[in-house]
Backbone as a printed PyTorch tensor [residue, N CA C, xyz], in Angstrom:
tensor([[[  2.1890, -14.7410,   4.4750],
         [  2.2490, -13.4200,   5.1050],
         [  0.8760, -12.7570,   4.9670]],

        [[  0.5010, -12.0430,   6.0010],
         [ -0.7700, -11.3280,   5.9290],
         [ -0.5100,  -9.8260,   5.9250]],

        [[ -1.5570,  -9.0880,   5.7050],
         [ -1.4670,  -7.6310,   5.6700],
         [ -1.3360,  -7.1050,   7.0930]],

        [[ -0.4840,  -6.1160,   7.2520],
         [ -0.3120,  -5.4530,   8.5410],
         [ -1.0870,  -4.1500,   8.5070]],

        [[ -1.9950,  -3.9780,   9.4430],
         [ -2.7750,  -2.7330,   9.5230],
         [ -1.9140,  -1.6870,  10.2290]],

        [[ -1.6110,  -0.5980,   9.5410],
         [ -0.8320,   0.4720,  10.1550],
         [ -1.7260,   1.6880,  10.3910]],

        [[ -1.3020,   2.5550,  11.2960],
         [ -2.0420,   3.7860,  11.5550],
         [ -1.0330,   4.9160,  11.7320]],

        [[ -1.5210,   6.0760,  12.1350],
         [ -0.6070,   7.2260,  12.1980],
         [  0.4810,   7.0450,  13.2500]],

        [[  0.2590,   6.1660,  14.2320],
         [  1.2840,   5.9050,  15.2430],
         [  2.3630,   4.9460,  14.7270]],

        [[  1.9830,   3.9720,  13.9070],
         [  2.9210,   2.9090,  13.5100],
         [  3.4670,   3.0900,  12.0910]],

        [[  2.8910,   4.0100,  11.3120],
         [  3.2620,   4.1530,   9.8980],
         [  4.7630,   4.4130,   9.7320]],

        [[  5.3020,   5.3430,  10.5140],
         [  6.7120,   5.6990,  10.3250],
         [  7.6220,   4.4950,  10.5540]],

        [[  7.4170,   3.7860,  11.6680],
         [  8.2680,   2.6350,  11.9740],
         [  8.0790,   1.4990,  10.9780]],

        [[  6.8140,   1.1960,  10.6440],
         [  6.5280,   0.0210,   9.8130],
         [  6.7920,   0.2530,   8.3250]],

        [[  6.6890,   1.5130,   7.8640],
         [  6.8150,   1.8030,   6.4340],
         [  8.0850,   2.6160,   6.1520]],

        [[  8.1760,   3.7940,   6.7560],
         [  9.2630,   4.7140,   6.3940],
         [ 10.6190,   4.2670,   6.9340]],

        [[ 10.6150,   3.5580,   8.0600],
         [ 11.8840,   3.1070,   8.6350],
         [ 12.1600,   1.6360,   8.3670]],

        [[ 11.3040,   1.0040,   7.6030],
         [ 11.4530,  -0.4300,   7.3390],
         [ 12.6010,  -0.6810,   6.3640]],

        [[ 13.2700,  -1.8150,   6.5420],
         [ 14.2780,  -2.2470,   5.5760],
         [ 13.5700,  -2.9020,   4.3980]],

        [[ 14.1010,  -2.6870,   3.2040],
         [ 13.5270,  -3.3410,   2.0360],
         [ 12.2880,  -2.6350,   1.5400]],

        [[ 11.4630,  -3.3960,   0.8340],
         [ 10.3130,  -2.8150,   0.1540],
         [  9.0410,  -3.0480,   0.9450]],

        [[  8.1900,  -2.0260,   0.9330],
         [  6.9190,  -2.0750,   1.6520],
         [  5.8280,  -1.5920,   0.7120]],

        [[  4.7820,  -2.3960,   0.5740],
         [  3.6050,  -1.9780,  -0.1880],
         [  2.5670,  -1.4700,   0.8060]],

        [[  1.9920,  -0.3150,   0.5020],
         [  0.9270,   0.2210,   1.3500],
         [ -0.3480,   0.3460,   0.5220]],

        [[ -1.4020,  -0.2770,   1.0210],
         [ -2.7390,  -0.1650,   0.4360],
         [ -3.4580,   0.9470,   1.2050]],

        [[ -3.6000,   2.1110,   0.5540],
         [ -4.3390,   3.2290,   1.1550],
         [ -5.8000,   3.0580,   0.7840]],

        [[ -6.6610,   2.9740,   1.7880],
         [ -8.0890,   2.8130,   1.5150],
         [ -8.8730,   3.7070,   2.4730]],

        [[-10.1530,   3.8730,   2.1880],
         [-10.9950,   4.6960,   3.0510],
         [-12.3350,   4.0300,   3.3010]],

        [[-12.9470,   4.3900,   4.4070],
         [-14.2920,   3.8880,   4.7100],
         [-15.2450,   4.3230,   3.6030]],

        [[-16.0440,   3.3980,   3.0980],
         [-17.0280,   3.7280,   2.0800],
         [-16.4560,   3.8720,   0.6790]],

        [[-15.1790,   3.5510,   0.5010],
         [-14.5720,   3.6180,  -0.8400],
         [-14.8140,   2.2770,  -1.5370]],

        [[-15.7540,   2.2800,  -2.4870],
         [-16.1490,   1.0330,  -3.1470],
         [-14.9950,   0.4160,  -3.9540]],

        [[-14.2520,   1.2210,  -4.7690],
         [-13.1160,   0.6240,  -5.4850],
         [-12.0600,   0.0510,  -4.5390]],

        [[-11.8750,   0.6940,  -3.3740],
         [-10.9080,   0.1840,  -2.3880],
         [-11.3480,  -1.1980,  -1.8980]],

        [[-12.6300,  -1.3090,  -1.5780],
         [-13.1620,  -2.5820,  -1.0710],
         [-13.0620,  -3.6720,  -2.1300]],

        [[-13.2610,  -3.3000,  -3.3990],
         [-13.1860,  -4.2790,  -4.4860],
         [-11.7450,  -4.7480,  -4.6950]],

        [[-10.8050,  -3.8470,  -4.4870],
         [ -9.3970,  -4.1650,  -4.7290],
         [ -8.7730,  -4.9630,  -3.5820]],

        [[ -9.2740,  -4.7480,  -2.3680],
         [ -8.6210,  -5.3000,  -1.1820],
         [ -8.4130,  -6.8180,  -1.2000]],

        [[ -9.4030,  -7.6220,  -1.6100],
         [ -9.1440,  -9.0730,  -1.6210],
         [ -7.9710,  -9.4500,  -2.5320]],

        [[ -7.8240,  -8.7330,  -3.6470],
         [ -6.7140,  -9.0050,  -4.5610],
         [ -5.3820,  -8.6730,  -3.8900]],

        [[ -5.3500,  -7.5330,  -3.1870],
         [ -4.1080,  -7.1360,  -2.5140],
         [ -3.7510,  -8.1580,  -1.4340]],

        [[ -4.7560,  -8.6790,  -0.7360],
         [ -4.5030,  -9.7160,   0.2700],
         [ -3.9310, -10.9720,  -0.3930]],

        [[ -4.4410, -11.3170,  -1.5690],
         [ -3.8800, -12.4620,  -2.3060],
         [ -2.4270, -12.2070,  -2.6820]],

        [[ -2.1350, -10.9810,  -3.1410],
         [ -0.7540, -10.6440,  -3.5040],
         [  0.1570, -10.7320,  -2.2850]],

        [[ -0.3810, -10.3870,  -1.1030],
         [  0.4060, -10.4880,   0.1340],
         [  0.7960, -11.9390,   0.3820]],

        [[ -0.1300, -12.8580,   0.0780],
         [  0.1770, -14.2840,   0.2400],
         [  1.2510, -14.7220,  -0.7590]],

        [[  1.1530, -14.2120,  -1.9840],
         [  2.0560, -14.6420,  -3.0540],
         [  3.4330, -14.0060,  -2.9590]],

        [[  3.4700, -12.7110,  -2.6690],
         [  4.7230, -11.9480,  -2.7640],
         [  5.2470, -11.4760,  -1.4060]],

        [[  4.5800, -11.8980,  -0.3400],
         [  4.9230, -11.3970,   0.9930],
         [  6.2790, -11.8350,   1.5130]],

        [[  6.9380, -12.7680,   0.8090],
         [  8.2710, -13.1840,   1.2630],
         [  9.3310, -12.1330,   0.9570]],

        [[  9.0780, -11.2810,  -0.0510],
         [ 10.0750, -10.2760,  -0.4390],
         [  9.6050,  -8.8330,  -0.2300]],

        [[  8.3000,  -8.6450,  -0.1300],
         [  7.7430,  -7.3010,   0.0550],
         [  6.8130,  -7.3490,   1.2670]],

        [[  6.9540,  -6.3760,   2.1560],
         [  6.0700,  -6.2830,   3.3140],
         [  4.7800,  -5.5810,   2.8810]],

        [[  3.6510,  -6.1250,   3.2540],
         [  2.3460,  -5.5810,   2.8640],
         [  1.6630,  -4.9310,   4.0580]],

        [[  1.2830,  -3.6670,   3.8850],
         [  0.5690,  -2.9270,   4.9300],
         [ -0.6720,  -2.2880,   4.3280]],

        [[ -1.6090,  -1.9460,   5.1950],
         [ -2.7590,  -1.1840,   4.7400],
         [ -3.0310,  -0.0760,   5.7420]],

        [[ -3.4830,   1.0570,   5.2120],
         [ -3.7450,   2.2320,   6.0400],
         [ -5.1240,   2.7830,   5.7050]],

        [[ -5.9600,   2.9030,   6.7170],
         [ -7.2800,   3.5110,   6.5420],
         [ -7.1160,   5.0260,   6.6090]],

        [[ -7.2260,   5.6860,   5.4510],
         [ -6.9970,   7.1330,   5.3950],
         [ -8.1090,   7.9220,   6.0800]],

        [[ -9.2700,   7.2930,   6.2830],
         [-10.3540,   7.9710,   6.9800],
         [ -9.9190,   8.3310,   8.4030]],

        [[ -9.0670,   7.4630,   8.9910],
         [ -8.6010,   7.6820,  10.3610],
         [ -7.2350,   8.3680,  10.3950]],

        [[ -6.6420,   8.6170,   9.2260],
         [ -5.2840,   9.1910,   9.1840],
         [ -5.1680,  10.1590,   8.0060]],

        [[ -6.1160,  11.0810,   7.9390],
         [ -6.2010,  11.9590,   6.7710],
         [ -4.9410,  12.8240,   6.6010]],

        [[ -4.4320,  13.3740,   7.7000],
         [ -3.2610,  14.2480,   7.6030],
         [ -2.0390,  13.4700,   7.1200]],

        [[ -1.8870,  12.2550,   7.6320],
         [ -0.7850,  11.3890,   7.1990],
         [ -0.8970,  11.1020,   5.7020]],

        [[ -2.1040,  10.7870,   5.2350],
         [ -2.3120,  10.4890,   3.8150],
         [ -1.9450,  11.6980,   2.9520]],

        [[ -2.3850,  12.8880,   3.3640],
         [ -2.0760,  14.0990,   2.5960],
         [ -0.5640,  14.3290,   2.5880]],

        [[  0.0880,  14.0690,   3.7190],
         [  1.5420,  14.2010,   3.8010],
         [  2.2700,  13.2720,   2.8470]],

        [[  1.6420,  12.1350,   2.5400],
         [  2.2110,  11.1730,   1.5850],
         [  1.6980,  11.4320,   0.1650]],

        [[  1.0330,  12.5750,  -0.0310],
         [  0.4850,  12.9780,  -1.3300],
         [ -0.5560,  11.9900,  -1.8520]],

        [[ -1.3330,  11.4350,  -0.9350],
         [ -2.4440,  10.5550,  -1.3030],
         [ -3.6750,  11.4510,  -1.4150]],

        [[ -4.0760,  11.7600,  -2.6410],
         [ -5.1490,  12.7410,  -2.8460],
         [ -6.4420,  12.1110,  -3.3330]],

        [[ -6.3760,  10.8850,  -3.8290],
         [ -7.5730,  10.1660,  -4.2480],
         [ -7.3790,   8.7070,  -3.8930]],

        [[ -8.4540,   7.9550,  -3.8740],
         [ -8.3640,   6.5330,  -3.5160],
         [ -8.9790,   5.6870,  -4.6140]],

        [[ -8.6060,   4.4220,  -4.7080],
         [ -7.5500,   3.7740,  -3.9210],
         [ -6.1560,   4.1330,  -4.4370]],

        [[ -5.1720,   3.9900,  -3.5580],
         [ -3.7710,   4.1110,  -3.9430],
         [ -3.0260,   2.9240,  -3.3660]],

        [[ -2.2790,   2.2530,  -4.2250],
         [ -1.3620,   1.2010,  -3.7860],
         [  0.0330,   1.7310,  -4.0710]],

        [[  0.8360,   1.9020,  -3.0310],
         [  2.1620,   2.5030,  -3.1940],
         [  3.2290,   1.5440,  -2.7060]],

        [[  4.3820,   1.5990,  -3.3550],
         [  5.5370,   0.8170,  -2.9030],
         [  6.6110,   1.7880,  -2.4270]],

        [[  7.1090,   1.5010,  -1.2420],
         [  8.1760,   2.2970,  -0.6340],
         [  9.4350,   1.4520,  -0.5540]],

        [[ 10.5690,   2.1030,  -0.7140],
         [ 11.8510,   1.4450,  -0.5190],
         [ 12.7260,   2.3890,   0.2830]],

        [[ 13.1860,   1.9000,   1.4360],
         [ 14.0130,   2.7210,   2.3310],
         [ 13.3620,   4.0730,   2.6240]],

        [[ 12.0590,   4.0490,   2.8770],
         [ 11.3570,   5.2550,   3.2910],
         [ 10.8960,   6.1710,   2.1750]],

        [[ 11.2610,   5.8530,   0.9230],
         [ 10.8690,   6.6890,  -0.2190],
         [  9.8110,   5.9690,  -1.0390]],

        [[  8.7940,   6.7170,  -1.4780],
         [  7.7930,   6.1290,  -2.3750],
         [  8.4350,   5.9940,  -3.7480]],

        [[  8.4990,   4.7640,  -4.2670],
         [  9.1790,   4.5180,  -5.5450],
         [  8.2150,   4.1750,  -6.6750]],

        [[  6.9710,   3.8490,  -6.3380],
         [  6.0170,   3.4670,  -7.3760],
         [  4.6220,   3.5200,  -6.7700]],

        [[  3.6140,   3.7330,  -7.6150],
         [  2.2470,   3.6940,  -7.1040],
         [  1.2560,   3.4840,  -8.2380]],

        [[  0.1240,   2.9060,  -7.8840],
         [ -1.0440,   2.8220,  -8.7640],
         [ -2.1460,   3.6400,  -8.0910]],

        [[ -2.7420,   4.5510,  -8.8690],
         [ -3.6730,   5.5190,  -8.2990],
         [ -5.0340,   5.4260,  -8.9790]],

        [[ -6.0770,   5.4560,  -8.1730],
         [ -7.4560,   5.5450,  -8.6110],
         [ -7.7740,   4.5700,  -9.7480]],

        [[ -8.1020,   5.0840, -10.9610],
         [ -8.5320,   4.1970, -12.0450],
         [ -7.4300,   3.2360, -12.4870]],

        [[ -6.1690,   3.6140, -12.2480],
         [ -5.0640,   2.7220, -12.6210],
         [ -4.8450,   1.6130, -11.6050]],

        [[ -5.4880,   1.7070, -10.4460],
         [ -5.2910,   0.7080,  -9.3900],
         [ -6.1910,  -0.4990,  -9.6440]],

        [[ -5.8900,  -1.2080, -10.7270],
         [ -6.5900,  -2.4540, -11.0380],
         [ -5.7370,  -3.6060, -10.5080]],

        [[ -6.3470,  -4.7620, -10.2690],
         [ -5.5350,  -5.9070,  -9.8120],
         [ -4.3740,  -6.1940, -10.7680]],

        [[ -4.6080,  -6.0820, -12.0730],
         [ -3.5610,  -6.3750, -13.0590],
         [ -2.4030,  -5.3830, -12.9340]],

        [[ -2.7370,  -4.0880, -12.8350],
         [ -1.6940,  -3.0650, -12.7290],
         [ -0.9340,  -3.1720, -11.4140]],

        [[ -1.6660,  -3.4720, -10.3400],
         [ -1.0080,  -3.6050,  -9.0340],
         [ -0.0470,  -4.7880,  -9.0590]],

        [[ -0.4920,  -5.9150,  -9.6300],
         [  0.4010,  -7.0720,  -9.6690],
         [  1.6110,  -6.8000, -10.5530]],

        [[  1.4170,  -6.1110, -11.6610],
         [  2.5560,  -5.7610, -12.5410],
         [  3.5430,  -4.8820, -11.7900]],

        [[  3.0370,  -3.9280, -11.0190],
         [  3.8970,  -3.0510, -10.2190],
         [  4.6610,  -3.8720,  -9.1790]],

        [[  3.9710,  -4.7750,  -8.5000],
         [  4.6420,  -5.6180,  -7.5030],
         [  5.7610,  -6.4150,  -8.1640]],

        [[  5.4630,  -6.9880,  -9.3320],
         [  6.4720,  -7.8110, -10.0300],
         [  7.7030,  -6.9920, -10.4210]],

        [[  7.5030,  -5.7070, -10.7350],
         [  8.6560,  -4.8590, -11.0630],
         [  9.6060,  -4.7220,  -9.8830]],

        [[  9.0760,  -4.8310,  -8.6850],
         [  9.8890,  -4.6010,  -7.4740],
         [ 10.2010,  -5.9030,  -6.7330]],

        [[  9.7410,  -7.0110,  -7.2780],
         [  9.8590,  -8.3020,  -6.5960],
         [ 11.1540,  -8.9810,  -7.0120]],

        [[ 12.2730,  -8.3360,  -6.7850],
         [ 13.5330,  -8.9450,  -7.2160],
         [ 14.4390,  -9.1290,  -6.0210]]])
C-alpha cells in the first residue's frame, strides 16, 4: 500500500468518512522534521497498510483544514477511527519510534 495524498477537497471522504482506521501525515513545505519523518511513514505504509489506511496532507495548501483539525505545529501524525482523531504524535514526539509504537497500538 502506498500513501494517498489528500487535500481539502478529498480529506472528508478519505479520512473523516472512511471505514476503519486512517493515519494522516500532516506536513508542510519547508518543514525539515516533516521531510525527515516522511520516508519512515512511507515504510510504515508498506508494513501496516493492510489494516490502516495511510494518507498525507500538505498543510501549506490546506491551512484552514489543518487548524480545524487542531494541527497547530508540525509534524503531526494522527490516527483517525470513524472520523474521530483517536491518537497523535506531535512535533518533537513525532519520531519514527513513537509513530511506529502508535501505529502498533491501533494495528489490531
